[in-house]
Amino acid sequence: MRRTKRNLPKNLSESSHKNDFFVEISVLLLIFLIFNFSSCTNQKIKSEAEYTLRAPAQESLEFNETWSFVLQGREEEYRPEMPVTDLCYYYTDINCYGELIDIPNRAKLTVNEGTRVHFGMCCQSTSLTHFVISPEYGLRDRIIKEIVKAAKAFDGIQLDFEYVPRRDKKKYLDFIQKVREEINAQNKEGDKNKMLSVCLPGRYKDAESDFFTYKEIAKLCDRVFIMAYDEHWATSQPGPVASTEWSKKVVDFALTQIPQEKLIMGMPFYGRTWNDKNTAKAWYFSSLQQNMIENGVKDVYYENDIPMFKYKTEVEVTGYFNDNYSVLNLCDIYQSAGIDKVGFWRIGFEAEDFWGYIKIRKED
């Protein structure tokens, strides 16, 4: 049977076209929503770890003293409930005019009763350190008096001078002795009995050229904080910040040089990464041209008359870091060696639940 074509009214035809239009829009909108939901789901999945970290073997570890550090401007990273007996407030430095700068305000920190707060003092320049600790330049005695005065509201002073020139070994020992004498003078004047601690880098043997001599420095202070980290550093070959074998050698050596009651073994919370390619550097013209050719650069653009280019390259990243398992393993190694005082650099770098594994030993 032959069908005859029906002529629809004009208004009905327009209505049908409008409906088709809205159907198409609805379908496109639905596809858009599905695509975005799928993308969000994929992003959520990618944000979740696909790797597994080892659970610590220890339920908890007890120590007589636990030391850690908080930086100025990051006071909120410290919580009074953390099991920290000694908190170092970092750091006061010395400027190019031989003046103390960045002196912390002790009132910004609220700590548990019994927690000691230490005034962290450093000098982050080799040449400036030389002028500060050398008596012939007229800075040393004034700086020492200013350090002790600035630390009046604190329970202790911690010296972290990591840039002592090699020829200034004796001068640094004299500097520490003078700080000790100035603290003792204030203590006699009725001030509270301040503690003096000194930070020293990790070592596992004695060398004549070493200007951070454990044994001699230990005689001058109440505590020696061994920074048993940076076994590998930013410009070294990739490797652990503090491997177990290296840490064992450091503590074994430290115990032969420093009285056990003064020794604090420091551990890292942080990790490091290394790239197998360093593309951010200055180039010879000829070397840069060769680099561009090897990486398939096809276009050079003149941006305000200066030639520039871009290319993509694959970089392999190697990382070593510390988690609860590795840090508690180091704690266990040190405790087994007879260490009852440990420290951690620094608050804010650790896993959120780390402090639940650390206990302060109660006095008998």
CSV table of C-alpha atoms in Angstrom, one decimal:
chain,number,residue,atom,x,y,z
A,1,MET,CA,0.0,0.0,0.0
A,2,ARG,CA,1.4,3.4,-0.9
A,3,ARG,CA,1.6,5.8,1.9
A,4,THR,CA,0.7,9.4,1.3
A,5,LYS,CA,2.7,12.2,2.8
A,6,ARG,CA,1.0,14.1,5.5
A,7,ASN,CA,1.7,17.8,5.7
A,8,LEU,CA,2.0,18.8,9.4
A,9,PRO,CA,0.9,22.1,10.6
A,10,LYS,CA,3.7,24.7,10.7
A,11,ASN,CA,3.6,25.2,14.5
A,12,LEU,CA,3.8,21.4,15.1
A,13,SER,CA,6.8,21.1,12.8
A,14,GLU,CA,8.7,23.8,14.6
A,15,SER,CA,7.9,22.2,18.0
A,16,SER,CA,9.3,18.9,16.7
A,17,HIS,CA,12.6,20.6,15.6
A,18,LYS,CA,12.8,22.3,19.0
A,19,ASN,CA,12.4,18.9,20.8
A,20,ASP,CA,15.0,17.4,18.6
A,21,PHE,CA,17.4,20.2,19.5
A,22,PHE,CA,16.8,19.8,23.2
A,23,VAL,CA,17.3,16.1,22.9
A,24,GLU,CA,20.6,16.6,21.2
A,25,ILE,CA,21.7,19.1,23.9
A,26,SER,CA,20.7,16.7,26.7
A,27,VAL,CA,22.6,13.9,25.1
A,28,LEU,CA,25.7,16.1,24.8
A,29,LEU,CA,25.4,17.3,28.3
A,30,LEU,CA,25.0,13.7,29.6
A,31,ILE,CA,28.2,12.7,27.7
A,32,PHE,CA,30.0,15.7,29.1
A,33,LEU,CA,29.0,14.8,32.7
A,34,ILE,CA,29.9,11.1,32.2
A,35,PHE,CA,33.3,12.1,30.8
A,36,ASN,CA,34.0,14.5,33.7
A,37,PHE,CA,32.8,11.9,36.3
A,38,SER,CA,35.1,9.4,34.7
A,39,SER,CA,38.0,11.9,34.8
A,40,CYS,CA,37.4,12.7,38.4
A,41,THR,CA,37.3,9.0,39.2
A,42,ASN,CA,40.6,8.4,37.5
A,43,GLN,CA,42.1,11.4,39.2
A,44,LYS,CA,40.9,10.0,42.6
A,45,ILE,CA,42.4,6.6,41.8
A,46,LYS,CA,45.7,8.2,40.8
A,47,SER,CA,45.9,10.2,44.0
A,48,GLU,CA,45.8,7.0,46.0
A,49,ALA,CA,49.1,5.1,46.6
A,50,GLU,CA,49.6,2.0,44.6
A,51,TYR,CA,52.7,1.1,46.6
A,52,THR,CA,52.9,-0.5,50.1
A,53,LEU,CA,55.0,0.6,53.0
A,54,ARG,CA,56.2,-1.8,55.6
A,55,ALA,CA,54.6,-1.7,59.0
A,56,PRO,CA,57.0,-1.0,61.9
A,57,ALA,CA,58.1,-4.1,63.8
A,58,GLN,CA,58.0,-2.2,67.1
A,59,GLU,CA,54.8,-1.3,69.0
A,60,SER,CA,56.7,1.5,70.8
A,61,LEU,CA,60.1,2.5,72.0
A,62,GLU,CA,61.0,4.3,75.1
A,63,PHE,CA,63.8,6.8,75.7
A,64,ASN,CA,65.0,9.1,78.5
A,65,GLU,CA,65.2,12.1,76.2
A,66,THR,CA,63.7,12.8,72.8
A,67,TRP,CA,64.9,15.9,70.9
A,68,SER,CA,63.4,17.6,67.9
A,69,PHE,CA,63.3,20.9,66.1
A,70,VAL,CA,60.6,23.4,65.1
A,71,LEU,CA,61.2,26.3,62.6
A,72,GLN,CA,60.2,29.9,63.1
A,73,GLY,CA,57.1,30.5,61.0
A,74,ARG,CA,56.1,26.8,61.3
A,75,GLU,CA,55.2,26.7,65.0
A,76,GLU,CA,51.8,25.2,64.2
A,77,GLU,CA,53.6,22.0,63.1
A,78,TYR,CA,54.5,21.3,66.7
A,79,ARG,CA,51.8,20.0,69.1
A,80,PRO,CA,52.3,20.0,72.9
A,81,GLU,CA,51.1,16.4,73.1
A,82,MET,CA,54.1,15.2,71.1
A,83,PRO,CA,56.5,13.1,73.3
A,84,VAL,CA,59.4,15.6,73.0
A,85,THR,CA,61.4,16.3,76.1
A,86,ASP,CA,63.7,18.9,74.3
A,87,LEU,CA,62.5,21.3,71.6
A,88,CYS,CA,65.0,23.3,69.7
A,89,TYR,CA,63.6,26.6,68.3
A,90,TYR,CA,65.4,27.3,65.0
A,91,TYR,CA,67.2,29.4,64.2
A,92,THR,CA,69.0,32.6,65.0
A,93,ASP,CA,71.6,33.6,62.5
A,94,ILE,CA,74.3,36.3,62.1
A,95,ASN,CA,74.2,38.8,59.3
A,96,CYS,CA,77.0,40.4,57.3
A,97,TYR,CA,77.4,43.2,60.0
A,98,GLY,CA,78.0,40.7,62.8
A,99,GLU,CA,74.5,41.2,64.3
A,100,LEU,CA,72.1,38.5,65.5
A,101,ILE,CA,69.0,38.2,63.3
A,102,ASP,CA,65.8,36.1,63.4
A,103,ILE,CA,65.8,35.9,67.2
A,104,PRO,CA,62.7,33.7,68.0
A,105,ASN,CA,60.0,34.8,70.3
A,106,ARG,CA,59.8,32.2,73.1
A,107,ALA,CA,56.2,33.2,73.9
A,108,LYS,CA,55.0,31.8,70.5
A,109,LEU,CA,55.6,28.2,71.7
A,110,THR,CA,53.3,26.5,74.2
A,111,VAL,CA,54.9,23.2,75.4
A,112,ASN,CA,54.1,20.5,78.0
A,113,GLU,CA,55.3,21.1,81.5
A,114,GLY,CA,58.8,19.7,81.8
A,115,THR,CA,59.6,20.2,78.1
A,116,ARG,CA,62.8,22.2,77.7
A,117,VAL,CA,63.0,24.7,74.9
A,118,HIS,CA,66.4,25.5,73.4
A,119,PHE,CA,67.7,28.6,71.6
A,120,GLY,CA,69.0,27.4,68.2
A,121,MET,CA,72.1,29.3,67.0
A,122,CYS,CA,73.8,29.0,63.7
A,123,CYS,CA,76.1,30.8,61.3
A,124,GLN,CA,75.5,29.8,57.7
A,125,SER,CA,78.6,31.2,56.1
A,126,THR,CA,82.2,29.9,56.2
A,127,SER,CA,83.9,33.3,55.9
A,128,LEU,CA,81.5,34.9,58.5
A,129,THR,CA,82.0,32.0,60.9
A,130,HIS,CA,85.7,32.7,60.7
A,131,PHE,CA,85.3,36.3,61.7
A,132,VAL,CA,82.8,35.6,64.4
A,133,ILE,CA,84.8,32.9,66.3
A,134,SER,CA,88.2,34.6,65.9
A,135,PRO,CA,89.0,36.9,68.8
A,136,GLU,CA,91.3,39.2,66.8
A,137,TYR,CA,88.4,40.8,65.0
A,138,GLY,CA,86.6,42.1,68.0
A,139,LEU,CA,83.3,40.3,67.3
A,140,ARG,CA,83.5,37.1,69.3
A,141,ASP,CA,83.0,38.3,72.9
A,142,ARG,CA,80.2,40.7,71.9
A,143,ILE,CA,78.4,38.0,69.9
A,144,ILE,CA,78.7,35.5,72.7
A,145,LYS,CA,77.1,38.0,75.2
A,146,GLU,CA,74.3,38.8,72.7
A,147,ILE,CA,73.6,35.0,72.2
A,148,VAL,CA,73.3,34.3,75.9
A,149,LYS,CA,71.2,37.5,76.5
A,150,ALA,CA,68.9,36.6,73.6
A,151,ALA,CA,68.4,33.1,75.1
A,152,LYS,CA,67.4,34.4,78.5
A,153,ALA,CA,63.9,33.0,78.3
A,154,PHE,CA,65.0,29.6,77.1
A,155,ASP,CA,66.1,26.5,78.9
A,156,GLY,CA,69.2,26.0,76.8
A,157,ILE,CA,71.4,27.1,73.9
A,158,GLN,CA,72.2,24.9,71.0
A,159,LEU,CA,75.2,25.7,68.7
A,160,ASP,CA,74.8,24.5,65.2
A,161,PHE,CA,77.9,25.9,63.4
A,162,GLU,CA,78.3,23.7,60.4
A,163,TYR,CA,80.6,26.0,58.4
A,164,VAL,CA,83.7,26.2,60.6
A,165,PRO,CA,86.8,26.6,58.4
A,166,ARG,CA,89.3,23.8,58.7
A,167,ARG,CA,92.1,26.0,60.1
A,168,ASP,CA,89.8,27.3,62.9
A,169,LYS,CA,89.4,24.1,64.9
A,170,LYS,CA,91.0,25.6,68.0
A,171,LYS,CA,89.1,28.8,67.6
A,172,TYR,CA,85.8,27.0,67.6
A,173,LEU,CA,86.7,25.0,70.7
A,174,ASP,CA,87.6,28.3,72.4
A,175,PHE,CA,84.3,29.8,71.2
A,176,ILE,CA,82.3,27.0,72.7
A,177,GLN,CA,84.3,27.3,76.0
A,178,LYS,CA,83.5,31.1,76.1
A,179,VAL,CA,79.8,30.4,75.6
A,180,ARG,CA,79.9,27.9,78.4
A,181,GLU,CA,81.6,30.5,80.7
A,182,GLU,CA,79.0,33.2,79.8
A,183,ILE,CA,76.2,30.8,80.6
A,184,ASN,CA,77.8,29.9,83.9
A,185,ALA,CA,78.1,33.5,84.7
A,186,GLN,CA,74.4,34.1,84.2
A,187,ASN,CA,73.5,31.0,86.1
A,188,LYS,CA,75.5,32.4,89.1
A,189,GLU,CA,73.5,35.6,88.8
A,190,GLY,CA,70.3,33.7,89.7
A,191,ASP,CA,69.2,32.7,86.2
A,192,LYS,CA,67.9,29.2,85.7
A,193,ASN,CA,70.5,26.5,85.0
A,194,LYS,CA,70.8,26.6,81.2
A,195,MET,CA,72.0,23.6,79.1
A,196,LEU,CA,74.5,23.9,76.4
A,197,SER,CA,74.3,21.5,73.4
A,198,VAL,CA,76.4,21.3,70.2
A,199,CYS,CA,75.3,19.8,66.9
A,200,LEU,CA,78.0,17.8,65.1
A,201,PRO,CA,78.0,15.9,61.7
A,202,GLY,CA,78.0,12.1,61.6
A,203,ARG,CA,81.4,10.6,61.6
A,204,TYR,CA,82.6,7.0,62.0
A,205,LYS,CA,86.3,7.5,62.4
A,206,ASP,CA,88.8,10.1,63.7
A,207,ALA,CA,91.0,12.0,61.3
A,208,GLU,CA,93.7,14.6,62.0
A,209,SER,CA,92.1,16.9,59.5
A,210,ASP,CA,88.7,16.8,61.2
A,211,PHE,CA,87.9,20.0,62.9
A,212,PHE,CA,84.7,18.7,64.6
A,213,THR,CA,86.4,16.6,67.2
A,214,TYR,CA,83.8,14.7,69.2
A,215,LYS,CA,85.9,14.0,72.3
A,216,GLU,CA,87.2,17.6,72.8
A,217,ILE,CA,83.8,19.2,72.1
A,218,ALA,CA,82.0,16.8,74.5
A,219,LYS,CA,84.1,18.1,77.4
A,220,LEU,CA,82.8,21.6,76.9
A,221,CYS,CA,79.0,21.0,76.8
A,222,ASP,CA,76.1,19.2,78.4
A,223,ARG,CA,74.9,17.4,75.3
A,224,VAL,CA,76.3,16.5,71.8
A,225,PHE,CA,73.7,16.1,69.1
A,226,ILE,CA,75.1,13.8,66.4
A,227,MET,CA,73.5,14.6,63.1
A,228,ALA,CA,73.6,11.1,61.8
A,229,TYR,CA,72.1,12.0,58.4
A,230,ASP,CA,73.1,13.3,55.0
A,231,GLU,CA,75.2,10.2,54.3
A,232,HIS,CA,74.1,11.1,50.8
A,233,TRP,CA,73.2,14.6,49.8
A,234,ALA,CA,71.8,16.7,47.0
A,235,THR,CA,74.9,16.6,44.8
A,236,SER,CA,76.2,13.1,45.7
A,237,GLN,CA,75.3,9.9,44.1
A,238,PRO,CA,71.8,8.6,45.0
A,239,GLY,CA,71.6,6.8,48.3
A,240,PRO,CA,70.0,6.7,51.7
A,241,VAL,CA,70.1,9.8,53.9
A,242,ALA,CA,71.1,7.5,56.7
A,243,SER,CA,71.6,3.8,55.9
A,244,THR,CA,71.5,1.3,58.7
A,245,GLU,CA,75.1,0.1,58.2
A,246,TRP,CA,76.4,3.7,58.1
A,247,SER,CA,74.4,4.6,61.2
A,248,LYS,CA,75.7,1.6,63.1
A,249,LYS,CA,79.3,2.8,62.4
A,250,VAL,CA,78.5,6.3,63.4
A,251,VAL,CA,77.0,5.3,66.8
A,252,ASP,CA,79.8,2.8,67.5
A,253,PHE,CA,82.4,5.5,66.9
A,254,ALA,CA,80.5,8.2,68.9
A,255,LEU,CA,80.3,5.9,71.9
A,256,THR,CA,84.1,5.7,72.0
A,257,GLN,CA,84.4,9.5,72.0
A,258,ILE,CA,81.4,10.9,73.9
A,259,PRO,CA,80.1,9.9,77.3
A,260,GLN,CA,76.9,8.0,76.9
A,261,GLU,CA,75.0,10.4,79.2
A,262,LYS,CA,75.8,13.3,76.9
A,263,LEU,CA,75.2,11.6,73.6
A,264,ILE,CA,72.1,12.2,71.4
A,265,MET,CA,71.8,10.3,68.2
A,266,GLY,CA,69.9,12.3,65.6
A,267,MET,CA,67.8,10.8,62.8
A,268,PRO,CA,66.2,12.1,59.6
A,269,PHE,CA,62.5,12.3,58.9
A,270,TYR,CA,63.1,13.5,55.4
A,271,GLY,CA,64.1,12.0,52.0
A,272,ARG,CA,65.9,13.1,48.9
A,273,THR,CA,65.4,12.7,45.1
A,274,TRP,CA,68.0,12.7,42.3
A,275,ASN,CA,67.5,13.1,38.5
A,276,ASP,CA,69.7,11.2,36.0
A,277,LYS,CA,69.7,14.4,33.8
A,278,ASN,CA,70.5,17.9,34.7
A,279,THR,CA,69.1,20.2,32.1
A,280,ALA,CA,69.1,23.4,34.2
A,281,LYS,CA,72.5,24.9,33.6
A,282,ALA,CA,74.7,27.3,31.6
A,283,TRP,CA,75.9,26.0,28.2
A,284,TYR,CA,78.7,26.7,25.7
A,285,PHE,CA,77.1,27.7,22.4
A,286,SER,CA,78.5,24.6,20.6
A,287,SER,CA,77.4,22.2,23.3
A,288,LEU,CA,73.9,23.7,23.3
A,289,GLN,CA,73.6,23.3,19.6
A,290,GLN,CA,74.6,19.7,19.9
A,291,ASN,CA,72.1,19.2,22.7
A,292,MET,CA,69.3,20.7,20.6
A,293,ILE,CA,70.1,18.4,17.6
A,294,GLU,CA,70.3,15.3,19.8
A,295,ASN,CA,66.8,16.1,21.3
A,296,GLY,CA,65.2,16.8,17.9
A,297,VAL,CA,64.6,20.5,18.2
A,298,LYS,CA,62.9,21.6,14.9
A,299,ASP,CA,61.9,25.2,15.7
A,300,VAL,CA,63.7,28.2,17.2
A,301,TYR,CA,61.6,31.2,18.1
A,302,TYR,CA,62.9,34.7,18.5
A,303,GLU,CA,61.2,36.1,21.6
A,304,ASN,CA,61.9,39.9,21.6
A,305,ASP,CA,64.9,39.1,19.3
A,306,ILE,CA,66.3,36.5,21.7
A,307,PRO,CA,66.3,32.9,20.3
A,308,MET,CA,64.5,30.3,22.4
A,309,PHE,CA,63.4,26.7,22.0
A,310,LYS,CA,61.6,23.9,23.9
A,311,TYR,CA,61.7,20.2,23.9
A,312,LYS,CA,60.5,17.3,26.1
A,313,THR,CA,62.8,14.7,27.5
A,314,GLU,CA,62.5,11.7,29.8
A,315,VAL,CA,64.0,12.0,33.3
A,316,GLU,CA,64.5,9.1,35.6
A,317,VAL,CA,64.0,10.1,39.3
A,318,THR,CA,65.6,8.1,42.1
A,319,GLY,CA,64.4,8.7,45.6
A,320,TYR,CA,65.4,7.6,49.1
A,321,PHE,CA,63.1,8.5,52.0
A,322,ASN,CA,62.3,7.6,55.6
A,323,ASP,CA,59.0,6.2,56.9
A,324,ASN,CA,57.9,4.9,60.3
A,325,TYR,CA,59.5,1.6,59.6
A,326,SER,CA,63.0,2.9,58.7
A,327,VAL,CA,63.1,5.6,61.5
A,328,LEU,CA,62.0,3.2,64.2
A,329,ASN,CA,64.5,0.7,62.9
A,330,LEU,CA,67.2,3.2,63.5
A,331,CYS,CA,65.7,4.0,66.9
A,332,ASP,CA,66.0,0.2,67.7
A,333,ILE,CA,69.6,0.1,66.5
A,334,TYR,CA,70.6,3.0,68.7
A,335,GLN,CA,68.7,1.7,71.7
A,336,SER,CA,70.4,-1.7,71.3
A,337,ALA,CA,73.7,0.1,71.4
A,338,GLY,CA,72.8,1.6,74.8
A,339,ILE,CA,71.6,5.0,73.6
A,340,ASP,CA,68.8,6.6,75.7
A,341,LYS,CA,68.7,10.0,74.0
A,342,VAL,CA,67.5,10.4,70.4
A,343,GLY,CA,66.6,13.3,68.2
A,344,PHE,CA,64.8,13.9,64.9
A,345,TRP,CA,65.2,16.5,62.2
A,346,ARG,CA,62.6,17.9,62.1
A,347,ILE,CA,59.0,18.3,63.2
A,348,GLY,CA,56.8,18.6,60.1
A,349,PHE,CA,58.8,16.1,58.0
A,350,GLU,CA,57.5,13.0,59.8
A,351,ALA,CA,54.6,10.7,59.0
A,352,GLU,CA,51.4,11.9,60.8
A,353,ASP,CA,51.2,8.9,63.2
A,354,PHE,CA,55.0,8.6,64.0
A,355,TRP,CA,54.8,10.1,67.5
A,356,GLY,CA,52.4,7.4,68.6
A,357,TYR,CA,55.4,4.9,68.5
A,358,ILE,CA,57.7,7.0,70.8
A,359,LYS,CA,57.4,7.0,74.6
A,360,ILE,CA,59.3,9.0,77.3
A,361,ARG,CA,60.7,6.7,79.9
A,362,LYS,CA,59.3,7.6,83.4
A,363,GLU,CA,61.8,8.2,86.1
A,364,ASP,CA,61.9,5.6,88.9
